[in-house]
Short mmCIF file of C-alpha atoms and ligand atoms in Angstrom, two decimals:
data_model
loop_
_atom_site.label_atom_id
_atom_site.label_comp_id
_atom_site.label_asym_id
_atom_site.label_seq_id
_atom_site.Cartn_x
_atom_site.Cartn_y
_atom_site.Cartn_z
CA MET A 1 -0.38 -0.17 0.01
CA GLU A 2 1.51 3.79 -1.10
CA THR A 3 1.95 5.56 2.39
CA LYS A 4 3.00 9.45 2.01
CA THR A 5 4.99 11.25 4.48
CA VAL A 6 3.80 14.82 5.64
CA GLU A 7 6.03 16.80 7.74
CA PHE A 8 5.99 20.55 8.36
CA SER A 9 7.92 23.26 10.74
CA ASN A 10 6.14 26.40 12.00
CA PRO A 11 3.88 26.29 9.12
CA VAL A 12 2.38 29.67 8.10
CA LEU A 13 -0.53 29.67 5.46
CA HIS A 14 -0.85 32.64 3.17
CA GLY A 15 -1.45 33.47 -0.55
CA LYS A 16 -4.56 32.87 -2.58
CA LEU A 17 -6.47 29.65 -3.25
CA LYS A 18 -8.77 28.72 -5.62
CA VAL A 19 -10.06 25.17 -4.72
CA PRO A 20 -11.30 22.93 -7.70
CA GLY A 21 -14.84 22.95 -8.85
CA ASP A 22 -17.80 21.99 -6.48
CA LYS A 23 -18.03 17.62 -6.82
CA SER A 24 -21.65 17.87 -6.14
CA ILE A 25 -22.67 20.45 -8.82
CA SER A 26 -20.16 19.00 -11.29
CA HIS A 27 -21.96 15.92 -11.17
CA ARG A 28 -25.30 17.49 -11.21
CA ALA A 29 -24.16 19.50 -14.25
CA VAL A 30 -23.48 16.17 -16.40
CA MET A 31 -26.54 14.59 -15.14
CA LEU A 32 -28.64 17.42 -16.35
CA GLY A 33 -26.60 18.01 -19.77
CA SER A 34 -27.30 14.82 -20.64
CA ILE A 35 -31.15 13.92 -19.61
CA ALA A 36 -31.55 17.45 -21.73
CA SER A 37 -31.68 17.20 -25.49
CA GLY A 38 -28.84 19.96 -27.33
CA GLN A 39 -25.98 20.88 -25.86
CA THR A 40 -24.48 21.94 -22.74
CA ASN A 41 -21.04 23.59 -21.74
CA ILE A 42 -19.90 23.30 -18.29
CA SER A 43 -16.86 25.42 -17.12
CA GLY A 44 -15.59 25.10 -13.22
CA PHE A 45 -16.15 21.38 -13.83
CA LEU A 46 -14.15 18.92 -11.06
CA PRO A 47 -11.94 16.68 -12.70
CA GLY A 48 -12.03 14.30 -10.03
CA GLU A 49 -12.40 10.39 -9.89
CA ASP A 50 -15.63 10.22 -8.84
CA CYS A 51 -17.64 13.32 -11.43
CA LEU A 52 -15.20 11.40 -13.68
CA CYS A 53 -17.33 7.97 -12.96
CA THR A 54 -20.30 10.02 -13.92
CA ILE A 55 -18.87 11.02 -17.71
CA ASP A 56 -18.03 7.62 -18.12
CA ILE A 57 -21.72 6.36 -17.53
CA PHE A 58 -23.36 8.85 -19.61
CA TRP A 59 -20.57 7.89 -22.44
CA LYS A 60 -22.18 4.25 -22.18
CA LEU A 61 -25.28 5.40 -22.29
CA GLY A 62 -24.65 7.23 -25.84
CA VAL A 63 -24.40 10.74 -24.64
CA THR A 64 -21.15 12.28 -26.29
CA ILE A 65 -19.41 14.53 -23.46
CA ASP A 66 -15.61 15.89 -24.37
CA ARG A 67 -13.44 17.29 -21.65
CA GLU A 68 -10.51 19.76 -21.36
CA GLY A 69 -9.49 20.51 -18.33
CA ASP A 70 -12.35 21.94 -16.36
CA GLN A 71 -14.48 22.73 -19.43
CA VAL A 72 -17.36 19.86 -20.56
CA THR A 73 -19.33 19.98 -23.42
CA ILE A 74 -22.14 17.41 -23.46
CA ASN A 75 -24.13 17.07 -26.81
CA SER A 76 -26.70 14.51 -25.95
CA PRO A 77 -30.01 12.95 -27.68
CA GLY A 78 -31.90 13.72 -24.53
CA ILE A 79 -33.26 11.15 -22.06
CA GLU A 80 -35.18 9.54 -24.86
CA GLY A 81 -32.81 8.75 -27.11
CA TRP A 82 -30.04 7.00 -24.65
CA LYS A 83 -29.31 3.14 -25.53
CA SER A 84 -29.05 0.57 -23.12
CA PRO A 85 -25.23 0.04 -22.12
CA ASP A 86 -23.45 -3.14 -23.07
CA GLY A 87 -21.27 -3.51 -19.59
CA PRO A 88 -22.27 -2.62 -16.34
CA LEU A 89 -22.65 1.00 -15.20
CA TYR A 90 -19.21 2.03 -12.78
CA ALA A 91 -19.72 4.70 -9.98
CA GLY A 92 -16.38 3.90 -8.19
CA ASN A 93 -16.17 5.50 -4.98
CA SER A 94 -19.43 8.00 -5.47
CA GLY A 95 -22.31 7.80 -3.19
CA THR A 96 -23.57 10.65 -5.36
CA THR A 97 -23.35 9.16 -8.68
CA ALA A 98 -25.00 5.60 -7.73
CA ARG A 99 -27.66 7.27 -5.79
CA LEU A 100 -28.60 9.90 -8.20
CA MET A 101 -28.24 7.57 -11.34
CA LEU A 102 -30.61 5.45 -9.67
CA GLY A 103 -33.42 7.90 -9.92
CA ILE A 104 -32.38 8.79 -13.71
CA LEU A 105 -32.36 5.06 -14.48
CA ALA A 106 -35.31 3.94 -13.09
CA GLY A 107 -37.32 6.32 -15.05
CA SER A 108 -35.83 6.22 -18.41
CA ASN A 109 -36.34 3.80 -20.89
CA VAL A 110 -32.75 1.60 -20.69
CA LYS A 111 -31.79 -1.40 -18.55
CA SER A 112 -28.98 -1.25 -16.49
CA VAL A 113 -26.31 -2.44 -14.08
CA MET A 114 -24.56 -0.56 -11.52
CA THR A 115 -21.90 -0.97 -9.74
CA GLY A 116 -18.73 0.22 -7.51
CA ASP A 117 -15.88 -0.02 -5.72
CA SER A 118 -15.50 -1.78 -2.58
CA TYR A 119 -16.30 0.98 -0.74
CA LEU A 120 -19.45 2.13 -2.07
CA SER A 121 -20.55 -1.33 -2.53
CA LYS A 122 -20.82 -1.69 1.15
CA ARG A 123 -22.94 1.63 0.98
CA PRO A 124 -26.98 1.66 1.64
CA MET A 125 -28.84 2.06 -1.14
CA ARG A 126 -32.46 1.49 -0.04
CA ARG A 127 -33.00 4.78 1.33
CA VAL A 128 -33.15 6.10 -2.53
CA ILE A 129 -34.41 2.16 -3.89
CA GLY A 130 -37.85 2.18 -1.33
CA PRO A 131 -39.56 5.87 -2.72
CA LEU A 132 -38.52 4.56 -6.15
CA GLU A 133 -40.26 1.66 -5.45
CA LYS A 134 -43.27 3.32 -4.24
CA MET A 135 -43.07 5.43 -7.73
CA GLY A 136 -43.09 1.70 -9.55
CA ALA A 137 -39.47 1.42 -10.20
CA CYS A 138 -37.77 -1.95 -10.91
CA ILE A 139 -34.14 -2.12 -8.78
CA THR A 140 -33.12 -5.98 -8.08
CA GLY A 141 -29.99 -6.97 -6.32
CA GLU A 142 -29.32 -9.24 -3.71
CA GLY A 143 -31.56 -9.75 -1.08
CA ASP A 144 -33.49 -6.92 -0.17
CA ALA A 145 -31.44 -4.95 -2.82
CA ASP A 146 -29.44 -2.34 -0.45
CA ARG A 147 -26.14 -2.86 -2.04
CA LEU A 148 -24.67 -2.48 -5.17
CA PRO A 149 -24.60 -4.18 -8.25
CA LEU A 150 -28.02 -3.42 -8.47
CA THR A 151 -29.77 -3.77 -11.61
CA ILE A 152 -32.24 -1.54 -12.95
CA VAL A 153 -34.79 -2.03 -15.43
CA GLY A 154 -36.37 1.37 -16.37
CA ARG A 155 -40.15 2.03 -16.90
CA GLN A 156 -42.45 4.90 -16.47
CA LEU A 157 -42.81 5.82 -13.11
CA LYS A 158 -45.83 7.67 -11.15
CA CYS A 159 -45.81 10.48 -9.09
CA ILE A 160 -45.18 9.71 -5.20
CA ASP A 161 -45.98 12.04 -1.87
CA TYR A 162 -42.97 11.07 0.44
CA GLU A 163 -41.97 12.38 3.86
CA MET A 164 -37.94 12.01 4.32
CA PRO A 165 -36.98 9.70 7.55
CA ILE A 166 -33.19 11.59 6.67
CA ALA A 167 -32.03 14.66 6.04
CA SER A 168 -30.16 13.50 2.48
CA ALA A 169 -29.75 15.60 -0.33
CA GLN A 170 -28.81 12.39 -2.77
CA VAL A 171 -32.31 10.73 -1.36
CA LYS A 172 -33.64 14.04 -2.00
CA SER A 173 -32.44 14.15 -5.79
CA GLY A 174 -32.54 10.67 -6.81
CA ILE A 175 -36.38 10.89 -6.00
CA LEU A 176 -36.74 14.63 -7.98
CA PHE A 177 -35.13 12.85 -11.02
CA GLY A 178 -37.45 9.69 -10.65
CA ALA A 179 -39.97 12.40 -10.50
CA LEU A 180 -38.82 14.17 -13.53
CA GLN A 181 -39.94 11.40 -15.48
CA ALA A 182 -43.29 10.28 -13.63
CA GLU A 183 -46.61 11.13 -14.46
CA GLY A 184 -48.02 13.74 -12.09
CA GLU A 185 -46.98 16.20 -9.08
CA THR A 186 -44.46 14.44 -7.01
CA ARG A 187 -44.38 16.34 -2.85
CA ILE A 188 -41.17 15.62 -0.78
CA VAL A 189 -41.32 16.79 2.35
CA GLU A 190 -37.53 17.13 3.72
CA LYS A 191 -36.59 16.22 7.24
CA SER A 192 -34.10 18.92 7.43
CA GLY A 193 -33.05 21.60 4.67
CA SER A 194 -30.07 19.41 2.82
CA ARG A 195 -28.11 21.18 0.23
CA ASP A 196 -30.56 22.30 -2.80
CA HIS A 197 -28.25 22.13 -6.06
CA THR A 198 -30.78 19.71 -7.72
CA GLU A 199 -33.72 22.05 -7.40
CA ARG A 200 -31.42 25.14 -8.13
CA MET A 201 -30.13 23.43 -11.35
CA LEU A 202 -33.74 21.98 -12.50
CA ARG A 203 -34.40 25.88 -12.77
CA GLN A 204 -31.68 26.61 -14.41
CA PHE A 205 -32.51 24.14 -17.51
CA GLY A 206 -35.79 25.53 -17.71
CA ALA A 207 -38.23 23.01 -15.17
CA GLN A 208 -40.68 24.33 -12.98
CA ILE A 209 -40.10 22.94 -9.51
CA GLU A 210 -41.38 24.50 -6.53
CA THR A 211 -39.82 24.99 -2.93
CA ASN A 212 -41.51 26.29 0.08
CA ASP A 213 -39.35 25.90 3.59
CA ARG A 214 -38.68 21.85 3.14
CA GLU A 215 -41.73 20.92 1.03
CA ILE A 216 -40.62 20.77 -2.84
CA ARG A 217 -43.42 20.07 -5.47
CA ILE A 218 -42.54 19.36 -9.03
CA THR A 219 -44.74 17.71 -12.01
CA GLY A 220 -43.14 14.95 -14.29
CA LYS A 221 -42.72 14.74 -18.02
CA GLN A 222 -41.12 18.01 -18.20
CA VAL A 223 -38.73 18.96 -21.27
CA LEU A 224 -35.05 20.41 -19.79
CA THR A 225 -33.83 22.82 -22.51
CA SER A 226 -29.68 22.36 -22.18
CA CYS A 227 -27.85 25.64 -21.33
CA ASP A 228 -24.21 26.81 -19.65
CA VAL A 229 -23.29 25.88 -16.39
CA ILE A 230 -20.74 27.92 -14.20
CA VAL A 231 -19.68 25.57 -11.19
CA PRO A 232 -17.93 27.51 -8.44
CA GLY A 233 -15.00 26.03 -6.34
CA ASP A 234 -15.75 23.35 -3.76
CA ILE A 235 -16.71 24.81 -0.16
CA SER A 236 -15.85 21.35 1.05
CA SER A 237 -12.69 20.98 -0.25
CA ALA A 238 -11.64 25.05 0.57
CA ALA A 239 -13.03 23.88 4.75
CA PHE A 240 -9.76 21.84 4.67
CA PHE A 241 -7.67 25.03 4.62
CA MET A 242 -10.07 26.98 5.78
CA ALA A 243 -9.81 25.15 9.58
CA ALA A 244 -5.43 25.15 8.60
CA ALA A 245 -5.65 29.00 8.20
CA ALA A 246 -7.80 29.36 11.15
CA MET A 247 -5.05 27.35 13.08
CA LEU A 248 -1.73 28.56 12.51
CA PRO A 249 -0.90 31.33 13.75
CA GLU A 250 -0.02 34.23 11.78
CA SER A 251 -1.79 32.72 8.40
CA GLU A 252 -4.21 34.50 6.43
CA VAL A 253 -5.46 32.88 3.19
CA SER A 254 -8.36 34.49 0.76
CA PHE A 255 -10.26 31.95 -0.92
CA VAL A 256 -11.50 33.15 -4.18
CA ASN A 257 -14.74 31.89 -6.46
CA VAL A 258 -15.39 29.63 -3.78
CA GLY A 259 -19.23 28.03 -3.54
CA LEU A 260 -21.35 29.87 -1.21
CA ASN A 261 -24.75 28.32 -1.06
CA PRO A 262 -26.23 29.08 2.24
CA SER A 263 -27.40 25.16 2.18
CA ARG A 264 -23.22 24.45 2.47
CA THR A 265 -21.90 27.43 4.38
CA GLY A 266 -22.11 25.68 7.86
CA MET A 267 -18.77 25.73 8.06
CA ILE A 268 -18.11 29.33 7.96
CA ASP A 269 -20.66 29.52 10.74
CA VAL A 270 -19.20 27.16 12.54
CA MET A 271 -15.96 28.90 12.61
CA ASN A 272 -17.40 32.46 13.75
CA GLN A 273 -18.87 30.45 16.31
CA MET A 274 -15.54 29.30 17.22
CA GLY A 275 -13.99 32.10 17.09
CA ALA A 276 -12.35 32.09 14.19
CA THR A 277 -11.76 35.42 11.26
CA VAL A 278 -13.52 34.52 8.56
CA GLU A 279 -15.16 37.72 6.23
CA ILE A 280 -17.03 36.92 3.13
CA VAL A 281 -15.76 39.81 1.19
CA ASP A 282 -17.76 39.53 -2.14
CA GLN A 283 -20.73 37.48 -3.21
CA LYS A 284 -22.07 36.97 -6.40
CA GLY A 285 -24.13 34.39 -8.92
CA GLU A 286 -27.33 34.66 -6.78
CA ASN A 287 -29.54 33.42 -9.90
CA GLY A 288 -27.50 29.87 -9.87
CA GLU A 289 -25.58 29.44 -7.51
CA PRO A 290 -23.68 32.28 -5.03
CA TYR A 291 -20.23 31.89 -4.63
CA GLY A 292 -17.24 34.62 -3.62
CA THR A 293 -14.33 35.50 -1.69
CA VAL A 294 -13.86 34.14 1.40
CA ASN A 295 -11.00 35.43 3.94
CA VAL A 296 -9.44 33.47 6.84
CA LYS A 297 -7.49 34.47 9.20
CA SER A 298 -5.69 32.63 12.41
CA ALA A 299 -7.29 33.22 15.47
CA SER A 300 -7.73 31.43 19.05
CA LEU A 301 -10.81 29.30 18.40
CA HIS A 302 -12.85 27.84 21.42
CA GLY A 303 -15.19 24.88 21.72
CA ILE A 304 -19.15 24.73 20.43
CA GLU A 305 -21.56 22.21 20.03
CA ILE A 306 -22.96 21.22 16.73
CA GLY A 307 -26.35 19.43 16.38
CA GLY A 308 -29.42 20.01 14.87
CA ASP A 309 -30.31 21.53 11.56
CA MET A 310 -26.71 22.13 11.18
CA ILE A 311 -25.58 19.32 10.71
CA PRO A 312 -26.66 18.91 6.88
CA ARG A 313 -25.02 22.20 6.42
CA LEU A 314 -21.82 21.19 7.25
CA ILE A 315 -22.14 16.97 6.93
CA ASP A 316 -18.94 16.78 4.87
CA GLU A 317 -16.37 18.93 7.00
CA LEU A 318 -17.23 17.33 10.30
CA PRO A 319 -13.81 15.39 10.11
CA ILE A 320 -11.85 18.48 9.59
CA ILE A 321 -13.67 20.07 12.01
CA ALA A 322 -13.22 17.23 14.47
CA LEU A 323 -9.52 18.47 14.20
CA MET A 324 -9.52 21.99 14.70
CA ALA A 325 -11.56 21.27 17.96
CA THR A 326 -8.48 19.55 18.68
CA GLN A 327 -6.86 22.85 18.97
CA ALA A 328 -9.90 24.99 20.63
CA ALA A 329 -10.08 25.58 24.04
CA GLY A 330 -12.68 23.95 25.74
CA LYS A 331 -15.13 21.15 24.98
CA THR A 332 -16.65 20.79 21.57
CA VAL A 333 -19.46 18.23 20.94
CA ILE A 334 -20.99 16.83 17.55
CA LYS A 335 -23.96 15.25 17.97
CA ASP A 336 -27.15 14.39 15.52
CA ALA A 337 -24.57 12.97 12.88
CA GLU A 338 -25.09 9.60 12.84
CA GLU A 339 -25.19 9.89 9.29
CA LEU A 340 -21.64 10.20 9.29
CA ARG A 341 -21.67 6.32 9.73
CA VAL A 342 -22.99 5.13 5.79
CA LYS A 343 -20.09 7.69 4.15
CA GLU A 344 -17.09 6.18 2.60
CA THR A 345 -16.39 4.64 5.78
CA ASP A 346 -17.49 4.85 9.09
CA ARG A 347 -16.48 8.53 9.65
CA ILE A 348 -17.04 8.81 13.24
CA ALA A 349 -15.13 5.54 13.93
CA ALA A 350 -12.36 7.01 11.85
CA VAL A 351 -12.01 10.14 12.96
CA THR A 352 -11.85 9.48 16.00
CA SER A 353 -9.36 6.66 15.92
CA GLU A 354 -7.31 8.46 14.04
CA LEU A 355 -7.59 11.76 16.19
CA LYS A 356 -6.57 9.48 19.16
CA LYS A 357 -3.17 8.22 17.09
CA LEU A 358 -2.40 11.74 17.59
CA GLY A 359 -2.69 12.14 21.26
CA ALA A 360 -5.89 14.05 21.14
CA SER A 361 -8.41 13.98 23.21
CA VAL A 362 -11.52 12.45 21.71
CA GLU A 363 -14.43 9.86 22.61
CA GLU A 364 -16.57 8.68 20.09
CA THR A 365 -20.55 9.06 20.83
CA GLU A 366 -23.26 6.97 18.70
CA ASP A 367 -24.40 9.93 16.91
CA GLY A 368 -20.82 12.47 16.69
CA MET A 369 -17.68 13.27 19.07
CA ILE A 370 -16.71 15.14 21.93
CA ILE A 371 -13.53 16.42 21.51
CA THR A 372 -11.68 18.45 24.13
CA GLY A 373 -8.93 20.84 23.60
CA PRO A 374 -6.46 22.32 22.76
CA THR A 375 -3.52 19.11 22.87
CA LYS A 376 -0.23 19.35 21.32
CA LEU A 377 -0.88 16.90 18.74
CA SER A 378 2.17 14.50 17.99
CA GLY A 379 3.17 12.53 14.33
CA ALA A 380 2.00 9.24 13.90
CA THR A 381 0.81 6.57 11.09
CA LEU A 382 -2.78 7.42 9.63
CA GLN A 383 -4.97 5.20 7.77
CA SER A 384 -7.49 6.91 5.10
CA TYR A 385 -9.69 4.38 5.07
CA GLY A 386 -9.74 5.00 1.64
CA ASP A 387 -11.93 8.15 2.25
CA HIS A 388 -10.54 11.15 0.86
CA ARG A 389 -12.00 13.46 3.59
CA ILE A 390 -9.70 11.58 6.08
CA GLY A 391 -7.00 11.55 3.97
CA MET A 392 -6.85 15.47 3.50
CA MET A 393 -7.72 15.55 7.36
CA SER A 394 -4.44 13.62 8.15
CA ALA A 395 -2.31 15.99 5.88
CA ILE A 396 -3.80 19.10 7.49
CA ALA A 397 -2.99 17.04 11.00
CA ALA A 398 0.56 17.51 10.19
CA LEU A 399 0.59 21.60 10.15
CA VAL A 400 -0.05 21.18 13.84
CA ALA A 401 1.55 18.24 14.91
CA GLU A 402 5.18 17.99 16.35
CA GLY A 403 6.70 15.10 14.17
CA PRO A 404 5.85 13.54 10.51
CA ILE A 405 2.33 12.12 9.57
CA GLN A 406 2.20 8.81 7.39
CA ILE A 407 -0.73 8.72 5.49
CA GLU A 408 -1.46 5.42 4.68
CA ASP A 409 -3.50 4.99 1.20
CA PRO A 410 -3.56 8.49 0.07
CA SER A 411 -4.16 8.60 -3.21
CA CYS A 412 -7.98 8.60 -2.63
CA ILE A 413 -7.85 12.17 -2.11
CA ALA A 414 -8.00 12.46 -5.95
CA VAL A 415 -11.92 11.85 -5.45
CA SER A 416 -12.52 15.35 -4.48
CA TYR A 417 -9.39 17.17 -4.59
CA PRO A 418 -6.60 15.69 -7.33
CA ASN A 419 -3.90 18.77 -6.78
CA PHE A 420 -4.43 19.19 -3.03
CA PHE A 421 -0.58 18.41 -1.83
CA ASP A 422 0.24 20.78 -4.78
CA ASP A 423 -1.84 23.44 -2.61
CA LEU A 424 -0.93 22.32 0.37
CA TYR A 425 2.94 22.91 -0.52
CA ARG A 426 2.25 25.84 -1.99
CA LEU A 427 0.63 27.84 0.82
CA THR A 428 2.99 26.68 2.97
CA GLY A 429 5.55 28.26 0.36
CA ARG A 430 7.34 24.96 0.03
CA SER A 431 6.00 24.57 -3.86
O1 LIG B 501 -20.60 11.21 -3.34
P1 LIG B 501 -20.31 10.48 -1.62
O2 LIG B 501 -19.25 9.62 -1.96
O3 LIG B 501 -21.56 10.32 -0.83
O4 LIG B 501 -19.67 12.28 -1.28
C1 LIG B 501 -19.89 12.83 0.22
C2 LIG B 501 -18.23 13.58 0.05
O5 LIG B 501 -17.84 13.24 1.29
O6 LIG B 501 -17.36 14.04 -0.62
C3 LIG B 501 -20.22 12.00 1.03
F1 LIG B 501 -19.82 10.62 1.59
O7 LIG B 501 -21.06 13.67 0.09
C4 LIG B 501 -22.29 13.88 0.32
C5 LIG B 501 -23.14 14.55 1.31
O8 LIG B 501 -22.18 13.75 2.26
C6 LIG B 501 -22.32 14.34 -1.41
C7 LIG B 501 -23.80 14.69 -1.76
C8 LIG B 501 -24.44 15.33 -2.79
O9 LIG B 501 -23.80 15.44 -3.50
O10 LIG B 501 -25.59 15.41 -2.54
C9 LIG B 501 -24.68 14.59 -0.43
C10 LIG B 501 -23.96 14.16 1.19
O11 LIG B 501 -24.66 12.76 1.25
P2 LIG B 501 -26.04 12.76 1.83
O12 LIG B 501 -26.23 11.26 2.06
O13 LIG B 501 -26.24 13.42 2.87
O14 LIG B 501 -27.39 13.27 1.00
#
């Protein structure tokens, strides 16, 4: 197994950072651009492994997609013109690809088999298959069809009235994609507001969709109109360097072109509550996805409680928030975050175990963690668990630890942030 050693001596972070495109938005742009007939141009696309899997799947369905760096051109015959693929559709490590594609394929007229890597094949799929079955979907697999591989026989779906038992943008989006092809009006009531990129982008592609607090209504059989999509930088990727800049004395980093969709900015709110100096200096793009520049300066941090409706707004940032909490004075309590247990790995168990190896005071709870700080961290060998967010948390830990950190299996970081180490070394003045 590949191991990477990361070590710094009194690092300071300085400069400007333009993080790669938002992963959630990049997936959805390829999906909606392939459902619509005609040409869709995407700029700022994330060329990470997860999103490349999504592109590959649409190639297999008969959509022409050209990519040069972060520019993607889609020429699609529209969902009606797709063909059944010759082989399996491989979603790699990407839960977003698998769960959203289940909704799309269920209402298409193709037959396909969805597969994934060993990590994705352990993640639950019934959460999206359940409501899709109520719409008439035909999705089969081993046992109760909760895991990949799954066979999807596309057919005419009908609308549904669905109250979501969990706060999940993937489940909501899977249902919305099914509803787009279904007969009648679908109504979804969210448990807690999750990221709304699908709703925003459906509007951009000309669909009628009504949202009112936690209720969403969409009528099926709508024809989408292809368009141009601009993908802002991923705040979940920026979060690693935002936390680093806050923790390291004398640091100051300006994050340009970073996505500021309110359903994703929990990290900024939590950093402010912890005493960090975070400032949004401009904000643009109100109609599609808001984005702007965020400045972060080092500050002395203190512990807080994070739970409830805040959780879906920062779910992917919790590993780096946990690391930041080891450097904050007092107790940080993370609760209501049991969804972390079904990510690329069980992120509650993984974060607790790896932070303990560094000497942090962390207690695992059923739905989160309790971290007491500040603690001086020391070097150690850390596992990534094949999870990009645990890999990046481990690399950022090297900025605050005394002694080297060896990261086992760091290649998973390419799933969402292919140039992560280049940016890390550039901001610390080592490039
Ligand atoms: O795609 P994947 O593997 O599920 O990615 C993760 C991540 O950390 O990048 C989660 F593991 O992000 C999810 C996120 O946690 C992406 C996502 C989306 O694009 O809709 C929504 C969230 O998942 P969920 O289950 O809460 O809907």
